[in-house]
Tab-separated table of C-alpha atoms and ligand atoms in Angstrom:
chain	number	residue	atom	x	y	z
W	1442	MET	CA	156.040	-80.720	-162.898
W	1443	PHE	CA	153.501	-82.689	-160.830
W	1444	ASP	CA	151.129	-79.714	-160.612
W	1445	GLY	CA	147.973	-81.823	-160.511
W	1446	LEU	CA	149.262	-83.698	-157.494
W	1447	LYS	CA	150.327	-80.497	-155.740
W	1448	ASP	CA	146.799	-79.159	-156.037
W	1449	LYS	CA	145.339	-82.345	-154.669
W	1450	LEU	CA	147.642	-82.370	-151.675
W	1451	SER	CA	146.730	-78.813	-150.788
W	1452	GLY	CA	143.093	-79.888	-151.099
W	1453	PHE	CA	143.685	-82.323	-148.237
W	1454	ARG	CA	145.031	-79.547	-146.063
W	1455	GLU	CA	141.968	-77.435	-146.772
W	1456	ASP	CA	139.692	-80.387	-146.044
W	1457	VAL	CA	141.231	-80.973	-142.642
W	1458	GLU	CA	141.177	-77.297	-141.833
W	1459	GLU	CA	137.514	-77.194	-142.695
W	1460	SER	CA	136.577	-80.145	-140.568
W	1461	THR	CA	138.536	-78.864	-137.593
W	1462	GLU	CA	136.956	-75.439	-138.011
W	1463	ALA	CA	133.652	-77.211	-137.685
W	1464	GLU	CA	135.005	-78.685	-134.491
W	1465	GLU	CA	135.843	-75.256	-133.151
W	1466	GLU	CA	132.425	-73.958	-134.004
W	1467	SER	CA	130.909	-76.614	-131.804
W	1468	ALA	CA	133.216	-76.182	-128.810
W	1469	PRO	CA	131.997	-72.839	-127.423
W	1470	ASP	CA	128.435	-74.144	-127.323
W	1471	ASP	CA	129.597	-76.811	-124.961
W	1472	GLU	CA	131.522	-74.576	-122.614
W	1473	SER	CA	130.592	-70.955	-122.401
W	1474	ALA	CA	133.683	-70.111	-120.335
W	1475	ALA	CA	135.798	-70.704	-123.401
W	1476	GLU	CA	133.744	-68.472	-125.598
W	1477	SER	CA	135.612	-65.178	-125.484
W	1478	ASP	CA	139.082	-66.662	-125.988
W	1479	ALA	CA	137.642	-68.946	-128.539
W	1480	THR	CA	136.866	-66.169	-130.926
W	1481	ASP	CA	140.511	-65.095	-130.968
W	1482	ALA	CA	141.766	-68.606	-131.159
W	1483	SER	CA	139.728	-69.439	-134.176
W	1484	ALA	CA	140.805	-66.357	-136.073
W	1485	ASP	CA	143.833	-68.078	-137.591
W	1486	ASN	CA	141.929	-71.001	-138.849
W	1487	VAL	CA	138.700	-69.577	-140.062
W	1488	GLY	CA	138.731	-68.783	-143.728
W	1489	ASP	CA	136.060	-66.809	-145.477
W	1490	GLU	CA	132.569	-66.768	-144.151
W	1491	ASP	CA	131.206	-69.076	-146.767
W	1492	ASP	CA	133.570	-71.767	-145.622
W	1493	VAL	CA	132.440	-71.430	-142.056
W	1494	ALA	CA	128.821	-71.570	-143.053
W	1495	ALA	CA	129.454	-74.580	-145.205
W	1496	VAL	CA	130.907	-76.595	-142.368
W	1497	GLU	CA	128.382	-75.688	-139.736
W	1498	THR	CA	126.185	-78.662	-140.477
W	1499	ASP	CA	129.186	-80.916	-140.097
W	1500	ALA	CA	129.807	-79.308	-136.749
W	1501	ASP	CA	126.434	-80.424	-135.490
W	1502	GLU	CA	127.128	-83.956	-136.554
W	1503	THR	CA	130.484	-83.866	-134.835
W	1504	ALA	CA	128.930	-82.615	-131.638
W	1505	ASP	CA	126.294	-85.349	-131.775
W	1506	GLY	CA	128.988	-87.945	-132.234
W	1507	ASP	CA	130.658	-86.723	-129.071
W	1508	SER	CA	127.663	-87.297	-126.864
W	1509	SER	CA	128.360	-91.013	-127.099
W	1510	SER	CA	132.063	-90.528	-126.565
W	1511	SER	CA	134.129	-93.206	-124.902
W	1512	ASP	CA	136.770	-92.611	-122.236
W	1513	ASP	CA	139.443	-92.260	-124.904
W	1514	GLU	CA	137.878	-89.245	-126.444
W	1515	PRO	CA	138.494	-85.743	-125.145
W	1516	SER	CA	135.950	-84.522	-122.641
W	1517	THR	CA	133.969	-81.389	-123.234
W	1518	PHE	CA	136.171	-79.688	-120.687
W	1519	GLN	CA	139.380	-80.793	-122.437
W	1520	ARG	CA	138.075	-79.600	-125.743
W	1521	ALA	CA	137.069	-76.250	-124.365
W	1522	LYS	CA	140.403	-75.893	-122.642
W	1523	ALA	CA	142.294	-76.821	-125.757
W	1524	PHE	CA	140.160	-74.459	-127.699
W	1525	ALA	CA	140.660	-71.622	-125.230
W	1526	THR	CA	144.426	-71.971	-125.498
W	1527	GLY	CA	144.232	-71.725	-129.252
W	1528	ARG	CA	144.764	-75.421	-129.784
W	1529	ILE	CA	142.783	-77.889	-131.757
W	1530	ILE	CA	142.030	-81.471	-131.074
W	1531	ILE	CA	142.058	-83.635	-134.161
W	1532	GLU	CA	139.865	-86.644	-133.882
W	1533	GLU	CA	139.435	-89.662	-136.082
W	1534	GLU	CA	136.084	-88.463	-137.340
W	1535	ASP	CA	137.558	-85.126	-138.430
W	1536	LEU	CA	139.921	-87.009	-140.661
W	1537	GLU	CA	137.556	-89.563	-142.101
W	1538	GLU	CA	136.316	-87.533	-145.013
W	1539	PRO	CA	139.557	-85.668	-145.744
W	1540	LEU	CA	141.433	-88.984	-145.750
W	1541	TRP	CA	138.894	-90.501	-148.081
W	1542	ASN	CA	139.281	-87.521	-150.387
W	1543	LEU	CA	143.052	-87.798	-150.125
W	1544	GLU	CA	142.940	-91.455	-151.070
W	1545	MET	CA	140.802	-90.689	-154.114
W	1546	ALA	CA	143.140	-87.841	-155.063
W	1547	LEU	CA	146.208	-90.061	-154.812
W	1548	LEU	CA	144.620	-92.820	-156.848
W	1549	GLU	CA	143.497	-90.317	-159.468
W	1550	SER	CA	147.098	-89.146	-159.626
W	1551	ASP	CA	148.181	-92.687	-160.488
W	1552	VAL	CA	149.695	-93.369	-157.101
W	1553	GLU	CA	149.767	-97.131	-156.696
W	1554	MET	CA	147.098	-98.522	-154.356
W	1555	SER	CA	149.500	-100.005	-151.791
W	1556	VAL	CA	151.471	-96.763	-151.769
W	1557	ALA	CA	148.329	-94.666	-151.260
W	1558	GLU	CA	147.318	-96.919	-148.373
W	1559	GLN	CA	150.718	-96.610	-146.774
W	1560	ILE	CA	150.550	-92.810	-147.062
W	1561	LEU	CA	147.066	-92.743	-145.520
W	1562	ASP	CA	148.071	-95.002	-142.637
W	1563	SER	CA	151.032	-92.909	-141.796
W	1564	VAL	CA	149.136	-89.605	-142.099
W	1565	ARG	CA	146.407	-90.987	-139.865
W	1566	GLU	CA	148.878	-92.234	-137.331
W	1567	SER	CA	150.875	-89.054	-137.087
W	1568	MET	CA	147.815	-86.824	-136.994
W	1569	LEU	CA	146.031	-88.720	-134.304
W	1570	GLY	CA	148.927	-89.953	-132.246
W	1571	GLU	CA	147.574	-92.524	-129.876
W	1572	SER	CA	144.044	-91.285	-129.804
W	1573	ARG	CA	144.247	-87.588	-130.460
W	1574	LYS	CA	146.736	-84.795	-130.674
W	1575	GLN	CA	146.756	-81.162	-129.687
W	1576	VAL	CA	148.453	-78.902	-132.134
W	1577	GLU	CA	149.235	-75.283	-132.764
W	1578	THR	CA	147.656	-75.081	-136.187
W	1579	THR	CA	145.945	-77.657	-138.286
W	1580	GLY	CA	147.866	-76.544	-141.372
W	1581	GLU	CA	151.198	-77.273	-139.695
W	1582	LEU	CA	150.068	-80.672	-138.572
W	1583	VAL	CA	148.802	-81.598	-142.020
W	1584	GLU	CA	152.015	-80.362	-143.584
W	1585	SER	CA	154.276	-82.341	-141.319
W	1586	ALA	CA	152.128	-85.489	-141.478
W	1587	LEU	CA	152.043	-85.400	-145.271
W	1588	HIS	CA	155.718	-84.545	-145.472
W	1589	ASP	CA	156.749	-87.562	-143.408
W	1590	ALA	CA	154.278	-89.913	-145.052
W	1591	LEU	CA	155.384	-88.959	-148.566
W	1592	LEU	CA	159.056	-88.989	-147.727
W	1593	ASP	CA	158.790	-92.472	-146.245
W	1594	VAL	CA	157.502	-93.950	-149.479
W	1595	ILE	CA	159.480	-91.806	-151.907
W	1596	ALA	CA	162.865	-92.258	-150.260
W	1597	VAL	CA	162.788	-96.060	-150.184
W	1598	GLY	CA	166.168	-97.528	-151.120
W	1599	GLN	CA	167.898	-94.195	-151.829
W	1600	PHE	CA	171.661	-94.296	-152.064
W	1601	ASP	CA	174.268	-91.764	-153.060
W	1602	PHE	CA	174.760	-92.489	-156.753
W	1603	GLU	CA	177.785	-90.274	-157.164
W	1604	GLN	CA	179.475	-91.738	-154.133
W	1605	ARG	CA	178.866	-95.225	-155.443
W	1606	ILE	CA	180.504	-94.297	-158.725
W	1607	ALA	CA	183.382	-92.685	-156.865
W	1608	GLU	CA	184.013	-95.704	-154.679
W	1609	ALA	CA	183.499	-98.513	-157.212
W	1610	ASP	CA	186.331	-100.240	-159.034
W	1611	LYS	CA	186.612	-98.772	-162.521
W	1612	PRO	CA	185.222	-99.168	-165.008
W	1613	VAL	CA	181.727	-99.042	-163.539
W	1614	THR	CA	179.286	-100.737	-165.902
W	1615	ILE	CA	175.699	-99.521	-166.003
W	1616	VAL	CA	173.068	-101.188	-168.174
W	1617	PHE	CA	169.804	-99.432	-169.056
W	1618	THR	CA	166.541	-101.330	-169.608
W	1619	GLY	CA	162.911	-100.499	-170.202
W	1620	VAL	CA	160.188	-100.587	-172.817
W	1621	ASN	CA	160.322	-98.873	-176.220
W	1622	GLY	CA	160.624	-95.161	-176.590
W	1623	VAL	CA	160.723	-94.187	-172.920
W	1624	GLY	CA	164.040	-92.366	-173.184
W	1625	LYS	CA	166.780	-94.939	-172.513
W	1626	THR	CA	169.177	-93.721	-175.194
W	1627	THR	CA	168.559	-90.068	-174.403
W	1628	SER	CA	169.115	-90.749	-170.698
W	1629	ILE	CA	172.432	-92.445	-171.460
W	1630	ALA	CA	173.582	-89.381	-173.358
W	1631	LYS	CA	172.414	-87.114	-170.527
W	1632	LEU	CA	174.065	-89.259	-167.894
W	1633	SER	CA	177.304	-89.289	-169.820
W	1634	GLU	CA	177.232	-85.502	-169.661
W	1635	TRP	CA	176.219	-85.521	-165.979
W	1636	LEU	CA	179.205	-87.757	-165.222
W	1637	ALA	CA	181.555	-85.595	-167.294
W	1638	ASP	CA	180.441	-82.555	-165.284
W	1639	ARG	CA	181.618	-84.424	-162.181
W	1640	GLY	CA	184.922	-85.487	-163.633
W	1641	TYR	CA	184.078	-89.026	-164.783
W	1642	SER	CA	184.817	-90.218	-168.298
W	1643	SER	CA	182.401	-92.599	-170.000
W	1644	VAL	CA	182.044	-94.704	-173.109
W	1645	LEU	CA	178.721	-95.624	-174.706
W	1646	ALA	CA	178.054	-99.232	-175.755
W	1647	ASN	CA	175.070	-99.874	-177.961
W	1648	GLY	CA	173.485	-103.102	-176.815
W	1649	ASP	CA	170.418	-102.207	-178.881
W	1650	THR	CA	171.330	-104.432	-181.800
W	1651	TYR	CA	167.651	-105.039	-182.413
W	1652	ARG	CA	166.132	-101.857	-183.761
W	1653	ALA	CA	167.068	-100.547	-187.192
W	1654	GLY	CA	168.683	-97.138	-186.906
W	1655	ALA	CA	169.671	-97.584	-183.264
W	1656	ASN	CA	173.412	-97.393	-184.027
W	1657	GLU	CA	173.005	-94.198	-186.012
W	1658	GLN	CA	170.871	-92.605	-183.314
W	1659	ILE	CA	173.288	-93.221	-180.471
W	1660	GLN	CA	176.258	-92.375	-182.734
W	1661	GLU	CA	174.751	-88.951	-183.191
W	1662	HIS	CA	174.659	-88.430	-179.419
W	1663	ALA	CA	178.232	-89.717	-179.090
W	1664	ASP	CA	179.436	-87.345	-181.793
W	1665	ARG	CA	177.698	-84.356	-180.277
W	1666	LEU	CA	179.084	-85.119	-176.849
W	1667	GLY	CA	182.520	-86.160	-178.073
W	1668	ARG	CA	182.255	-89.645	-176.533
W	1669	ASP	CA	183.417	-92.943	-177.941
W	1670	LEU	CA	180.787	-95.474	-178.937
W	1671	ILE	CA	181.181	-99.224	-179.155
W	1672	SER	CA	178.682	-100.845	-181.489
W	1673	HIS	CA	178.240	-104.010	-183.548
W	1674	ASP	CA	176.115	-104.592	-186.603
W	1675	GLN	CA	172.371	-104.835	-186.218
W	1676	GLY	CA	171.400	-108.357	-185.163
W	1677	GLY	CA	174.582	-108.871	-183.144
W	1678	ASP	CA	174.803	-110.082	-179.563
W	1679	PRO	CA	174.075	-107.244	-177.083
W	1680	ALA	CA	176.116	-108.925	-174.350
W	1681	ALA	CA	179.131	-108.998	-176.674
W	1682	VAL	CA	178.816	-105.265	-177.421
W	1683	ILE	CA	178.679	-104.281	-173.789
W	1684	TYR	CA	181.524	-106.688	-173.008
W	1685	ASP	CA	183.593	-104.940	-175.685
W	1686	GLY	CA	182.631	-101.629	-174.086
W	1687	VAL	CA	184.047	-102.828	-170.771
W	1688	GLU	CA	187.290	-103.993	-172.405
W	1689	TYR	CA	187.594	-100.674	-174.216
W	1690	ALA	CA	187.107	-98.796	-170.948
W	1691	GLU	CA	189.712	-100.935	-169.213
W	1692	ALA	CA	192.208	-100.378	-171.998
W	1693	ASN	CA	191.580	-96.633	-172.147
W	1694	ASP	CA	191.192	-95.840	-168.501
W	1695	ILE	CA	187.558	-94.823	-168.841
W	1696	ASP	CA	185.531	-94.624	-165.643
W	1697	VAL	CA	182.030	-95.655	-166.692
W	1698	VAL	CA	180.495	-97.877	-169.400
W	1699	LEU	CA	176.940	-96.891	-170.309
W	1700	GLY	CA	175.268	-99.883	-171.977
W	1701	ASP	CA	172.116	-99.279	-173.982
W	1702	THR	CA	169.653	-102.091	-174.700
W	1703	ALA	CA	166.702	-102.511	-177.009
W	1704	GLY	CA	163.277	-101.567	-175.722
W	1705	ARG	CA	161.496	-104.678	-174.609
W	1706	LEU	CA	158.455	-105.926	-172.822
W	1707	HIS	CA	159.059	-107.981	-169.736
W	1708	THR	CA	156.820	-110.569	-171.396
W	1709	SER	CA	159.161	-110.935	-174.363
W	1710	ASP	CA	161.058	-114.109	-173.442
W	1711	ASP	CA	163.762	-113.648	-176.071
W	1712	LEU	CA	164.570	-110.137	-175.061
W	1713	MET	CA	164.451	-110.918	-171.370
W	1714	ALA	CA	166.838	-113.821	-172.028
W	1715	GLN	CA	169.177	-111.255	-173.616
W	1716	LEU	CA	169.175	-109.272	-170.389
W	1717	GLU	CA	170.023	-112.393	-168.432
W	1718	LYS	CA	172.893	-113.050	-170.809
W	1719	ILE	CA	174.183	-109.492	-170.347
W	1720	ASP	CA	174.024	-110.104	-166.618
W	1721	ARG	CA	176.014	-113.310	-166.937
W	1722	VAL	CA	178.600	-112.118	-169.431
W	1723	VAL	CA	179.154	-108.560	-168.244
W	1724	ASP	CA	178.000	-108.702	-164.626
W	1725	PRO	CA	177.100	-104.991	-164.625
W	1726	ASP	CA	177.601	-102.934	-161.499
W	1727	MET	CA	174.138	-101.453	-161.912
W	1728	THR	CA	171.057	-102.117	-163.990
W	1729	LEU	CA	168.867	-99.053	-164.248
W	1730	PHE	CA	165.257	-99.268	-165.282
W	1731	VAL	CA	164.094	-96.355	-167.410
W	1732	ASP	CA	160.469	-95.361	-167.819
W	1733	GLU	CA	158.512	-92.228	-168.446
W	1734	ALA	CA	156.787	-90.436	-165.585
W	1735	VAL	CA	153.900	-89.610	-167.900
W	1736	ALA	CA	153.056	-93.321	-168.139
W	1737	GLY	CA	151.819	-93.145	-164.539
W	1738	GLN	CA	150.407	-96.415	-163.302
W	1739	ASP	CA	151.774	-98.278	-166.349
W	1740	ALA	CA	155.272	-97.164	-165.467
W	1741	VAL	CA	154.748	-98.344	-161.883
W	1742	ASN	CA	153.560	-101.765	-163.053
W	1743	ARG	CA	156.427	-102.110	-165.489
W	1744	ALA	CA	158.973	-101.146	-162.857
W	1745	LYS	CA	157.641	-103.914	-160.656
W	1746	GLU	CA	157.586	-106.445	-163.465
W	1747	PHE	CA	161.091	-105.623	-164.679
W	1748	ASN	CA	162.386	-105.764	-161.151
W	1749	ASP	CA	160.809	-109.174	-160.663
W	1750	ALA	CA	162.160	-110.460	-163.977
W	1751	ALA	CA	165.675	-109.045	-163.802
W	1752	ALA	CA	166.531	-107.284	-160.557
W	1753	ILE	CA	167.120	-103.592	-161.070
W	1754	ASP	CA	169.251	-101.354	-158.877
W	1755	GLY	CA	167.378	-98.156	-159.471
W	1756	ALA	CA	165.198	-96.229	-161.874
W	1757	ILE	CA	165.279	-93.176	-164.072
W	1758	LEU	CA	161.966	-91.453	-164.677
W	1759	THR	CA	161.971	-89.454	-167.870
W	1760	LYS	CA	159.573	-86.838	-169.186
W	1761	ALA	CA	158.869	-85.573	-165.688
W	1762	ASP	CA	158.651	-82.148	-167.375
W	1763	ALA	CA	155.422	-83.296	-169.023
W	1764	ASP	CA	153.962	-85.119	-166.026
W	1765	SER	CA	151.314	-83.534	-163.885
W	1766	SER	CA	150.191	-86.559	-161.890
W	1767	GLY	CA	153.414	-87.465	-160.060
W	1768	GLY	CA	152.048	-90.951	-159.320
W	1769	ALA	CA	155.011	-92.797	-160.788
W	1770	ALA	CA	157.505	-90.574	-158.989
W	1771	ILE	CA	155.795	-91.336	-155.703
W	1772	SER	CA	155.211	-95.041	-156.240
W	1773	VAL	CA	158.122	-96.630	-158.091
W	1774	ALA	CA	160.569	-96.849	-155.198
W	1775	TYR	CA	158.026	-98.178	-152.718
W	1776	VAL	CA	156.731	-100.797	-155.134
W	1777	THR	CA	160.154	-102.071	-156.256
W	1778	GLY	CA	162.191	-101.374	-153.135
W	1779	LYS	CA	164.688	-99.682	-155.481
W	1780	PRO	CA	165.254	-95.941	-155.617
W	1781	ILE	CA	164.485	-93.483	-158.364
W	1782	LEU	CA	167.913	-92.030	-159.059
W	1783	PHE	CA	167.281	-89.449	-161.763
W	1784	LEU	CA	164.472	-87.476	-163.297
W	1785	GLY	CA	164.553	-86.574	-166.979
W	1786	THR	CA	163.176	-83.078	-167.311
W	1787	GLY	CA	163.417	-82.237	-171.007
W	1788	GLN	CA	165.102	-83.079	-174.266
W	1789	GLY	CA	168.411	-81.278	-173.722
W	1790	TYR	CA	171.536	-83.009	-172.431
W	1791	ASP	CA	171.398	-80.991	-169.236
W	1792	ASP	CA	167.810	-81.936	-168.570
W	1793	ILE	CA	168.543	-84.558	-165.985
W	1794	THR	CA	168.310	-84.050	-162.251
W	1795	ARG	CA	169.395	-86.232	-159.405
W	1796	PHE	CA	166.176	-87.390	-157.770
W	1797	ASP	CA	166.057	-85.894	-154.301
W	1798	PRO	CA	163.117	-87.182	-152.237
W	1799	GLU	CA	163.264	-84.314	-149.753
W	1800	ASP	CA	163.248	-81.707	-152.524
W	1801	LEU	CA	160.375	-83.436	-154.251
W	1802	VAL	CA	158.275	-83.600	-151.097
W	1803	GLU	CA	158.946	-79.969	-150.346
W	1804	SER	CA	157.980	-78.882	-153.815
W	1805	LEU	CA	154.823	-80.991	-153.658
W	1806	LEU	CA	153.807	-79.335	-150.419
W	1807	ASP	CA	154.805	-75.765	-151.000
W	1808	GLY	CA	151.921	-75.413	-153.407
W	1809	GLU	CA	153.849	-73.441	-156.025
V	781	GTP	N1	160.184	-84.076	-172.767
V	781	GTP	C1	161.070	-85.049	-172.608
V	781	GTP	N2	161.345	-85.871	-173.639
V	781	GTP	C2	162.244	-86.854	-173.451
V	781	GTP	C3	162.894	-87.051	-172.206
V	781	GTP	N3	163.724	-88.121	-172.315
V	781	GTP	C4	163.588	-88.567	-173.581
V	781	GTP	N4	162.705	-87.823	-174.278
V	781	GTP	C5	162.287	-87.993	-175.679
V	781	GTP	O1	161.687	-89.263	-175.821
V	781	GTP	C6	161.896	-89.763	-177.122
V	781	GTP	C7	162.405	-91.195	-177.058
V	781	GTP	O2	163.682	-91.202	-176.488
V	781	GTP	P1	164.749	-92.364	-176.738
V	781	GTP	O3	165.927	-92.013	-175.896
V	781	GTP	O4	164.976	-92.603	-178.165
V	781	GTP	O5	163.983	-93.598	-176.112
V	781	GTP	P2	164.457	-95.119	-176.046
V	781	GTP	O6	163.940	-95.679	-174.780
V	781	GTP	O7	165.913	-95.224	-176.282
V	781	GTP	O8	163.654	-95.726	-177.293
V	781	GTP	P3	163.903	-97.161	-178.015
V	781	GTP	O9	165.369	-97.258	-178.269
V	781	GTP	O10	163.107	-97.057	-179.270
V	781	GTP	O11	163.374	-98.190	-177.104
V	781	GTP	C8	162.862	-88.799	-177.778
V	781	GTP	O12	162.162	-87.949	-178.611
V	781	GTP	C9	163.469	-88.024	-176.618
V	781	GTP	O13	163.872	-86.720	-176.964
V	781	GTP	C10	162.572	-86.151	-171.121
V	781	GTP	O14	163.058	-86.257	-169.989
V	781	GTP	N5	161.654	-85.183	-171.384
V	782	MG	MG1	167.007	-96.351	-177.620
C-alpha cells in the first residue's frame, strides 16, 4: 500500500542529507579550527564516497552564496562551531532543490496541488524555524518535519467514528454515495461486519433502485452475513427504501441502517436530486462518500465535487490495497474538510480498516 509514495518521501530525506553534507564539506575550509572535530561529526551523515563526490560541486556554490550573506544568515564562525559540535545548520538554499523535488514527487503521486503546497510550506517552516535551525541529525529533522506536515493535512476533520455511533440515538442512519463501481455496496457489507464485531446490529437498505441486478447483488451480501435487507423493485424511490429501512430498524431494535445508493456523477441532476430527497425524507445521521484510492486525483476531485453538491460527513477510500500513489489518501480530507474514516484493503468482508492518520504517516515514513 502506497509504496510509490513511501519511496518518494525517503528520496526527500536523502536529498536534504546530501545538500547538508555539501554544507559540511564547505565548513572546514572556512574555519580550520573546526577541522579535526569536523571529520568525526560528519561521519554520521556522510554516505558512500560517490555521494560525497557528487555533492562537492554543490558545496562550492553554497559557499559562494554565503559570501554575500546577510545578518540573518549564520556567520562562518557559527557554522564552524555548529559543525564542530556535530550539528548542522539547515539553510533555505539547502532546501530549495530537495523541496522542489518533493513537490514534484507529491504531484506525481496524485497529491492535490493545494495539499502539496501546504505540505511544502509546513516542511519549510519547521526545518528552517525563523531563519535557520541547528539539529542533531538531518534525517531526524526531515522525519519530524515531514511527519508533522503530513499529519496536519491527513488528519483534517477526524472524529471517533465508533464513539459517534455509540453516542447517537438509535437507529443511526448512514447513506453511502459515490460514482459507479468504486465499492459502495462492498463497503456497506464490510461495515456491517465491522459494526457487528463491535456489538452493533445493522440492517441494509438498498437505495440503488437504478441499476439492474443491484437488489440481487446486495441480497447476496446480506445472506452471507446473515443481515436483513430492505429493498423495493427496480425503479422505485430510493428515499422510500431507506425510510423503510429506518422504520424496520426502529421496530426491531437495530442500531444502524446502512443505505446504499446508485452510483452517480455529481453532474447528473436527476441522481443528485435523489440524494437531496434522501436527505429531506430520511435526514441521515451521516453521508459517507466512497471512492477508490486507485483513482488518485480523480477521486480527490470527485470528493470535492460531491461535498460541494451534497455535504458529506466523511469518506471511505477503497482499493487501497492496489494503490501505490497514496495521493487520494493524503488529499481527500484536506480538500473537503471531511475525514477519511475507513480504508478498503481487499475484497473480503474483513478487509476494512479504520483510517488512522498517525498510523498512515508512520508507515509512509518508516520506509518499509
Ligand atoms: N481490491 C479491492 N477491491 C474492492 C474493494 N472494495 C470493493 N472492491 C471491488 O470493487 C468492485 C465494485 O464494488 P461494488 O461494491 O459493487 O461497487 P459499487 O460502488 O457498489 O458499484 P455500483 O453499485 O455499480 O455503483 C467489486 O468487484 C469489489 O469486490 C477493496 O477495498 N479492494
Ligand atoms: Mg453498488
